[in-house]
């Protein structure tokens, strides 16, 4: 019995073993098939590993604090060690970063750099920079604050420093670079007409003017350049009219001296008038010579007084009136049309508040600043008549003034139809600035054009621009009477109240697309002093620019 039970047990066991073997083989066959068609290891752990790797190749979602910190530290550490390749690799623009960081040491001559990271705020990490700038035997400490931002790199989502030139120094724009060396121009000590030094501490709005004087006369005034670390602007910055900027002066150069025509009392008055008015600019001239006695710009930035290019509005009617009188199209005491509307070239022109003057004279239209009184004469004019008058009599729009610093000399392009009509009232394509319009009043007062200048031509032997002709005595007399009447009884009367003596004035308001308020203009003279001003988006010129100009005329005594 025992033998039979053993045999029986063996029979029952054998199929189970065989069955187990069969199962392994099938599993193996199945693996082989998966491997053949799938091409990867079929283990569950391997599948999970590959899936995680795929996810890591395209990271997304908000950056973790650890990613921000490690990326920032990696970048700053490499930069501090002088490992420009390593620092650049931590950014999302290796080529640009490597070039600027290489120049930081080579061109800017900055060494012994210590970078200290601050507390991150999201992806932004502030950091401080302490270093030394060395040029030959001259060295100076450098310290400033900057910041970087960590972002996910496009494509793989890896955390990288979002590269911009401002990471290296906050004054840099993309495309700019840092350079240490001799200053481009020696320093200049600018003097007023009395020989006192002109400084921005004394006259805050003259910063851009002093920069221009250095650029123009630095190599002519007898000075020697200093050593400085400066921002050298790239193409994009230059296109945006950004100038090179000094960041650190390692050694002062020897300044040369340049004497200007500025009158200290008038300049102080001009500064006071634009103080707190960011969009205000004024200029005062000596009518008989063209000497610039004062200029000031609110906001202390762009030199709008000399370089602005703005529609002058009705102040341009001084030029237009001289032309109409010369052509016998107007005379101050003769009847002249001033309807509510006048259509020309497909445009319908109107007066402020749609006023009209019935049976009025040209003097009344000029004093009231009637637009239609001027545009109604457009059909009788040639397209280039105003352009020629501006150039030949008033010296405008020739692009040849040599003032001593950069200026825009006005523009009165040849236009036709409606645009020509608009140009008669200082709109259309006509563009001016306070320097130009002060010169217009100066020409009326002096009887002929004298190119304005800030630095006497004898300083560098330059030639001043001239006009090809003067107005006839009759035309000039009428034009002076028109401006005098406007100052006493017209739109300029309120602003000119209290300005005594031989005076004349004209107001202007220039509509600009997109502005709720027009630009307010005013040009005037008193004795040998001529002045003009603009307040952008200020409204009517008599109420905004008028008081500024009148204050200068009073200050001029």
XYZ file of C-alpha atoms in Angstrom:
557
model
C 0.000 0.000 0.000
C 2.838 2.214 0.841
C 4.300 1.765 -2.603
C 1.053 2.532 -4.314
C 0.540 5.732 -2.275
C 4.029 6.920 -3.264
C 3.317 6.276 -6.845
C 0.052 8.050 -6.589
C 1.622 11.040 -4.920
C 4.247 11.168 -7.620
C 1.591 11.178 -10.272
C -0.226 14.025 -8.630
C 2.973 16.020 -8.109
C 4.482 15.716 -11.569
C 1.764 17.568 -13.448
C 1.967 20.416 -10.928
C 5.694 20.792 -11.494
C 5.316 20.578 -15.219
C 2.504 23.031 -15.079
C 4.756 25.389 -13.127
C 7.444 25.090 -15.724
C 4.933 25.727 -18.458
C 3.833 28.874 -16.697
C 7.425 30.251 -16.550
C 7.915 29.561 -20.200
C 4.737 31.359 -21.098
C 5.740 34.289 -18.976
C 9.078 34.290 -20.691
C 7.448 34.156 -24.069
C 5.234 37.007 -23.091
C 8.242 39.117 -21.960
C 9.999 38.322 -25.206
C 7.052 39.551 -27.200
C 6.740 42.750 -25.106
C 10.421 43.397 -25.452
C 10.283 42.898 -29.182
C 7.411 45.256 -29.775
C 7.940 47.680 -26.945
C 11.689 48.035 -27.189
C 12.130 48.738 -23.398
C 12.657 46.836 -20.219
C 9.298 45.594 -19.064
C 9.765 45.755 -15.311
C 7.361 47.908 -13.377
C 10.225 49.750 -11.628
C 11.914 50.532 -14.937
C 8.665 51.888 -16.379
C 8.256 54.197 -13.411
C 11.864 55.408 -13.738
C 11.456 56.249 -17.433
C 8.200 58.057 -16.789
C 9.802 60.196 -14.089
C 12.712 61.007 -16.408
C 10.299 62.158 -19.093
C 8.563 64.427 -16.622
C 11.889 65.906 -15.517
C 12.749 66.780 -19.118
C 9.788 69.164 -19.275
C 9.410 70.637 -15.822
C 6.519 72.971 -15.338
C 4.577 74.720 -12.649
C 5.737 77.296 -10.128
C 9.381 77.292 -9.127
C 10.152 75.875 -5.733
C 12.094 77.890 -3.189
C 14.910 75.368 -3.483
C 15.102 75.815 -7.258
C 15.235 79.603 -6.960
C 17.878 79.548 -4.239
C 20.132 76.950 -5.843
C 19.968 78.563 -9.285
C 20.712 82.030 -7.935
C 23.535 80.798 -5.743
C 25.047 78.821 -8.591
C 25.027 81.854 -10.855
C 26.385 84.278 -8.251
C 29.058 81.874 -7.040
C 30.351 81.257 -10.565
C 30.333 84.983 -11.367
C 32.204 85.832 -8.179
C 34.855 83.171 -8.910
C 35.369 84.562 -12.401
C 33.877 81.449 -13.985
C 32.025 83.288 -16.747
C 31.175 80.089 -18.623
C 29.659 78.557 -15.502
C 27.714 81.702 -14.675
C 26.470 82.011 -18.250
C 25.358 78.371 -18.217
C 23.092 79.209 -15.283
C 21.155 81.699 -17.477
C 18.666 81.244 -20.290
C 20.914 83.123 -22.768
C 24.441 81.777 -22.434
C 25.923 83.686 -25.361
C 24.771 87.134 -24.262
C 25.583 86.454 -20.615
C 29.078 85.178 -21.383
C 29.871 88.240 -23.524
C 28.733 90.773 -20.920
C 30.299 88.969 -17.954
C 33.581 88.633 -19.836
C 33.512 92.354 -20.596
C 32.752 93.056 -16.928
C 36.264 91.929 -16.058
C 38.103 92.731 -19.278
C 36.585 96.012 -20.505
C 35.172 97.423 -17.286
C 38.273 96.263 -15.349
C 36.227 95.207 -12.339
C 37.952 92.779 -9.980
C 37.729 91.384 -6.430
C 33.995 90.929 -6.840
C 31.895 89.979 -3.816
C 28.243 89.135 -4.438
C 25.828 88.766 -1.549
C 22.334 87.429 -2.146
C 19.376 88.886 -0.312
C 16.043 87.304 0.585
C 14.196 85.909 -2.450
C 10.694 87.149 -3.220
C 9.098 84.612 -5.504
C 11.533 84.144 -8.369
C 13.308 87.451 -7.785
C 16.559 87.486 -5.825
C 18.147 90.819 -4.872
C 21.894 90.926 -4.403
C 24.587 93.435 -3.558
C 27.859 93.950 -5.397
C 31.136 95.116 -3.897
C 34.215 95.241 -6.092
C 37.208 97.289 -7.188
C 37.620 99.108 -10.491
C 41.270 99.394 -11.489
C 42.850 101.229 -14.409
C 46.624 101.352 -14.404
C 47.685 102.721 -11.033
C 44.263 104.203 -10.382
C 41.648 102.206 -8.462
C 38.348 102.941 -6.746
C 35.762 100.903 -4.831
C 32.497 100.047 -6.527
C 29.276 99.157 -4.728
C 25.721 98.858 -5.979
C 22.580 96.736 -5.704
C 21.031 94.634 -8.412
C 18.626 91.729 -8.775
C 18.035 88.613 -10.841
C 14.930 86.610 -11.595
C 14.800 82.821 -11.886
C 12.430 81.420 -14.503
C 11.793 78.096 -16.174
C 13.766 77.810 -19.378
C 11.681 77.384 -22.509
C 11.667 73.799 -23.733
C 12.809 71.781 -20.756
C 11.501 73.871 -17.861
C 14.847 73.896 -16.070
C 15.317 76.804 -13.633
C 17.630 79.440 -15.059
C 18.438 83.107 -14.487
C 16.295 85.217 -16.810
C 19.089 87.008 -18.630
C 19.075 90.752 -19.151
C 21.985 93.170 -19.040
C 20.385 94.847 -16.011
C 21.337 91.783 -13.945
C 24.972 92.884 -14.197
C 24.158 96.514 -13.422
C 20.707 98.144 -13.150
C 21.772 101.030 -15.435
C 22.372 98.650 -18.347
C 19.889 97.975 -21.120
C 20.224 94.930 -23.356
C 23.007 95.575 -25.849
C 24.842 98.049 -23.591
C 28.214 97.350 -22.010
C 30.479 98.646 -19.254
C 33.841 100.227 -20.071
C 36.526 101.771 -17.880
C 38.972 104.158 -19.482
C 39.565 107.763 -20.349
C 36.379 109.775 -20.399
C 35.200 110.423 -23.903
C 35.353 114.158 -23.415
C 37.344 116.197 -20.879
C 35.237 117.920 -18.237
C 34.033 121.428 -18.894
C 33.443 124.265 -16.451
C 30.629 126.302 -17.953
C 30.471 129.968 -16.987
C 27.633 132.467 -17.216
C 28.096 135.818 -18.914
C 29.453 137.274 -15.647
C 32.094 134.552 -15.248
C 30.392 132.559 -12.450
C 30.309 128.756 -12.739
C 27.070 127.163 -13.890
C 26.126 124.090 -11.855
C 23.049 121.910 -11.594
C 22.946 122.693 -7.879
C 22.359 126.319 -8.797
C 20.315 125.709 -11.969
C 18.721 122.223 -11.800
C 17.268 122.226 -15.312
C 20.621 122.757 -17.062
C 21.932 119.206 -16.657
C 21.369 118.234 -20.289
C 22.820 121.567 -21.438
C 26.014 121.029 -19.442
C 26.294 117.531 -20.950
C 25.935 119.029 -24.429
C 28.574 121.661 -23.716
C 30.989 118.961 -22.611
C 30.270 116.943 -25.728
C 30.746 119.974 -27.980
C 33.692 121.701 -26.290
C 35.362 119.076 -24.122
C 38.252 118.593 -26.541
C 38.451 122.303 -27.440
C 38.341 124.029 -24.072
C 41.807 123.017 -22.895
C 40.837 120.256 -20.461
C 42.170 116.721 -20.058
C 39.937 113.666 -19.618
C 39.604 111.750 -16.375
C 39.264 107.987 -15.869
C 35.754 106.662 -15.416
C 33.559 103.592 -15.479
C 30.697 104.282 -17.834
C 27.806 102.679 -19.633
C 28.398 102.569 -23.378
C 25.052 102.368 -25.123
C 24.209 99.775 -27.745
C 22.089 100.128 -30.870
C 18.717 99.779 -29.151
C 19.565 102.330 -26.477
C 20.899 104.785 -29.046
C 17.727 104.352 -31.085
C 15.851 105.347 -27.929
C 18.146 108.423 -27.697
C 19.841 107.223 -24.521
C 23.284 108.702 -23.897
C 26.371 107.073 -22.437
C 26.433 107.448 -18.673
C 29.247 107.741 -16.148
C 28.837 105.362 -13.186
C 32.091 105.928 -11.320
C 34.826 108.512 -11.615
C 38.194 107.008 -10.763
C 40.059 110.252 -11.315
C 38.941 113.718 -12.241
C 40.175 115.261 -15.422
C 41.293 118.829 -15.720
C 38.319 120.908 -16.846
C 38.441 123.446 -19.601
C 36.274 126.541 -19.389
C 33.493 127.608 -21.728
C 31.764 130.935 -21.309
C 28.085 131.098 -22.195
C 25.690 133.975 -22.766
C 23.381 133.043 -19.863
C 22.319 135.857 -17.574
C 22.334 134.642 -13.929
C 19.330 136.697 -12.829
C 17.198 135.667 -15.811
C 18.304 132.052 -15.533
C 17.269 131.989 -11.873
C 13.908 133.458 -12.867
C 13.457 130.833 -15.581
C 14.255 128.024 -13.144
C 11.664 129.384 -10.734
C 8.989 129.532 -13.429
C 9.317 125.877 -14.466
C 9.803 124.504 -10.953
C 7.162 121.878 -10.272
C 5.884 122.051 -13.869
C 7.272 118.961 -15.590
C 5.940 119.871 -19.041
C 6.937 123.541 -19.083
C 9.857 125.035 -21.054
C 10.962 128.629 -21.590
C 13.697 130.554 -23.441
C 14.747 134.205 -23.317
C 16.925 135.974 -25.950
C 18.524 139.342 -26.531
C 16.648 140.346 -29.672
C 19.357 142.552 -31.167
C 22.086 139.883 -31.012
C 20.474 136.454 -30.605
C 22.279 135.776 -27.302
C 20.445 133.172 -25.202
C 19.965 134.733 -21.776
C 17.978 131.937 -20.142
C 16.463 128.525 -20.799
C 14.751 126.086 -18.492
C 12.834 122.830 -18.673
C 10.519 121.464 -16.030
C 11.316 117.861 -15.147
C 15.046 118.462 -15.794
C 15.181 115.819 -18.497
C 14.957 116.261 -22.271
C 15.856 119.777 -23.423
C 12.477 120.638 -24.947
C 13.385 124.329 -24.908
C 16.057 123.747 -27.580
C 15.282 120.334 -29.060
C 11.518 119.984 -28.835
C 9.554 119.393 -32.014
C 5.975 120.459 -31.350
C 3.181 122.110 -33.303
C 3.323 125.792 -32.205
C -0.341 126.529 -32.810
C -1.376 130.146 -33.250
C 2.025 131.596 -32.326
C 2.884 130.651 -35.923
C 0.389 133.313 -37.037
C 3.164 135.888 -36.508
C 5.015 134.347 -39.462
C 1.822 133.823 -41.469
C 0.664 137.400 -40.870
C 3.945 138.807 -42.156
C 3.488 136.764 -45.341
C -0.142 137.818 -45.872
C 0.739 141.504 -45.370
C 3.670 141.239 -47.830
C 1.372 139.643 -50.411
C -1.306 142.304 -49.897
C -3.727 139.640 -48.692
C -4.178 141.405 -45.348
C -3.655 144.800 -43.787
C -4.089 145.515 -40.099
C -6.806 148.188 -40.375
C -8.670 146.764 -43.358
C -11.743 144.549 -43.202
C -10.873 140.859 -43.051
C -13.151 137.789 -42.958
C -13.423 135.799 -39.724
C -16.331 133.373 -40.219
C -17.261 130.560 -37.830
C -16.119 127.972 -40.364
C -14.013 127.758 -43.486
C -13.604 124.629 -45.607
C -10.432 123.980 -47.557
C -8.894 120.849 -49.038
C -11.682 118.665 -47.712
C -11.356 119.852 -44.102
C -13.766 122.073 -42.238
C -11.857 124.494 -40.000
C -13.379 126.478 -37.154
C -12.437 128.949 -34.439
C -12.173 128.295 -30.733
C -15.746 128.049 -29.399
C -16.886 128.642 -32.992
C -16.739 132.411 -32.626
C -16.891 134.805 -35.563
C -16.035 138.467 -36.064
C -18.437 140.288 -38.330
C -17.067 143.244 -40.275
C -13.820 143.066 -38.279
C -10.321 144.131 -39.266
C -7.268 141.932 -39.641
C -5.967 143.474 -36.388
C -9.066 142.210 -34.586
C -8.675 138.740 -36.085
C -4.993 138.577 -35.115
C -5.641 139.769 -31.560
C -8.553 137.346 -31.100
C -6.552 134.562 -32.830
C -9.151 133.829 -35.492
C -8.169 130.660 -37.365
C -10.491 131.150 -40.330
C -9.100 134.636 -40.991
C -5.818 132.944 -41.972
C -7.071 129.724 -43.575
C -9.506 131.703 -45.746
C -6.445 133.015 -47.609
C -5.107 129.533 -48.408
C -6.738 129.355 -51.878
C -4.701 132.430 -52.872
C -1.359 130.977 -51.740
C 1.186 128.660 -53.317
C 2.072 125.488 -51.432
C 5.591 126.730 -50.632
C 4.756 130.329 -49.666
C 4.824 129.773 -45.890
C 7.944 127.621 -46.104
C 9.782 130.337 -48.005
C 8.645 133.058 -45.600
C 9.833 131.060 -42.593
C 13.241 130.423 -44.146
C 13.934 133.693 -45.953
C 12.762 136.128 -43.263
C 12.814 134.241 -39.955
C 15.752 131.854 -40.531
C 13.633 128.805 -39.625
C 13.520 125.297 -41.071
C 17.009 125.470 -42.626
C 18.703 123.055 -40.199
C 21.827 125.196 -40.022
C 21.744 126.964 -36.655
C 25.005 126.740 -34.749
C 23.957 127.609 -31.208
C 26.796 125.916 -29.321
C 24.726 122.887 -28.308
C 22.315 120.632 -30.185
C 19.093 122.287 -31.326
C 16.082 121.656 -33.523
C 15.760 124.626 -35.836
C 12.063 124.361 -36.619
C 10.344 122.708 -39.547
C 7.890 124.249 -42.016
C 7.542 121.669 -44.788
C 5.903 122.361 -48.121
C 2.362 121.013 -47.919
C -0.788 121.127 -49.994
C -4.554 121.325 -49.634
C -5.856 120.901 -46.075
C -2.405 120.383 -44.561
C -1.200 123.624 -46.109
C -4.223 125.388 -44.656
C -3.528 123.900 -41.213
C 0.122 124.983 -41.388
C -0.984 128.637 -41.588
C -2.196 128.362 -37.981
C 0.789 126.341 -36.714
C -0.702 122.871 -37.143
C -0.275 120.356 -39.958
C 3.416 119.538 -40.342
C 4.791 122.712 -38.691
C 7.052 121.955 -35.713
C 8.810 124.367 -33.335
C 10.212 124.763 -29.824
C 10.534 127.729 -27.439
C 13.943 128.669 -28.867
C 12.448 128.946 -32.359
C 9.428 130.936 -31.234
C 11.500 133.273 -29.043
C 13.568 133.909 -32.173
C 10.386 134.780 -34.108
C 9.528 137.499 -31.581
C 13.162 138.626 -31.575
C 13.081 138.991 -35.363
C 9.977 141.156 -35.169
C 11.484 143.348 -32.459
C 14.952 143.655 -34.038
C 13.655 143.968 -37.584
C 15.888 141.165 -38.866
C 16.861 137.603 -37.974
C 19.777 137.040 -35.590
C 20.552 133.371 -35.086
C 20.288 132.500 -31.373
C 23.474 131.293 -29.701
C 24.485 130.082 -26.250
C 28.248 130.167 -26.859
C 29.750 133.068 -28.777
C 30.942 132.086 -32.272
C 34.339 133.601 -31.488
C 35.022 130.713 -29.088
C 35.411 128.190 -31.894
C 35.220 130.255 -35.065
C 31.899 128.871 -36.239
C 29.625 130.779 -38.618
C 26.099 131.717 -37.589
C 23.093 131.141 -39.829
C 21.597 134.098 -41.673
C 18.287 134.861 -43.348
C 18.293 135.892 -46.995
C 16.088 138.968 -46.626
C 14.199 141.198 -44.228
C 10.604 142.391 -44.181
C 9.782 145.741 -45.701
C 9.505 148.614 -43.272
C 5.736 148.767 -43.827
C 5.225 145.076 -43.144
C 7.418 145.229 -40.048
C 5.532 148.220 -38.661
C 2.185 146.462 -39.099
C 3.460 143.243 -37.521
C 4.756 145.089 -34.464
C 1.416 146.883 -34.138
C -0.464 143.571 -34.355
C 1.608 142.040 -31.561
C 1.418 145.208 -29.458
C -2.369 145.333 -29.801
C -2.646 141.640 -28.865
C -0.550 142.240 -25.738
C -2.776 145.123 -24.700
C -6.257 144.061 -25.818
C -6.156 140.557 -27.259
C -5.674 137.014 -25.995
C -2.301 137.931 -24.436
C -3.607 140.882 -22.404
C -4.182 139.050 -19.125
C -0.703 137.497 -19.061
C 1.000 140.740 -20.148
C -0.737 142.934 -17.589
C 1.994 144.724 -15.663
C 4.616 144.251 -18.393
C 5.336 147.842 -19.371
C 7.280 149.461 -22.168
C 7.610 148.519 -25.814
C 5.847 145.145 -25.816
C 4.271 142.660 -28.202
C 2.868 139.149 -27.806
C 1.002 136.263 -29.408
C -0.723 133.282 -27.817
C -1.161 129.784 -29.191
C -2.949 126.543 -28.466
C -1.934 123.464 -30.454
C -4.242 120.468 -30.670
C -2.423 117.129 -30.456
C -4.032 113.778 -31.198
C -4.665 111.769 -28.046
C -4.375 114.745 -25.681
C -7.355 115.986 -23.716
C -5.785 119.439 -23.433
C -3.886 121.315 -26.157
C -0.305 122.484 -25.728
C -0.265 126.093 -24.568
C 2.196 128.485 -26.290
C 3.211 132.118 -25.773
C 5.775 134.298 -27.520
C 6.490 137.932 -26.691
C 9.044 140.736 -26.437
C 9.709 143.686 -24.189
C 12.337 146.118 -25.321
C 15.374 144.097 -26.429
C 14.250 140.974 -24.581
C 12.294 138.279 -26.449
C 10.946 135.110 -24.856
C 8.741 132.122 -25.576
C 7.419 129.141 -23.697
C 5.255 126.055 -23.972
C 3.292 124.062 -21.425
C 2.416 120.696 -22.896
C -1.154 119.577 -22.276
C -1.657 122.845 -20.442
C -4.574 124.346 -22.346
C -4.800 127.898 -23.670
C -1.421 129.575 -24.028
C -2.458 132.844 -22.467
C -3.354 131.051 -19.245
C -0.468 128.555 -19.046
C 2.673 129.566 -20.941
C 1.800 133.276 -20.825
C 2.535 133.843 -17.124
C 5.912 132.067 -17.441
C 7.032 134.236 -20.334
C 5.677 137.434 -18.796
C 7.615 136.717 -15.598
C 10.869 136.543 -17.597
C 10.090 139.796 -19.386
C 9.504 141.491 -16.043
C 12.692 139.994 -14.581
C 14.635 141.362 -17.532
C 13.836 144.875 -16.342
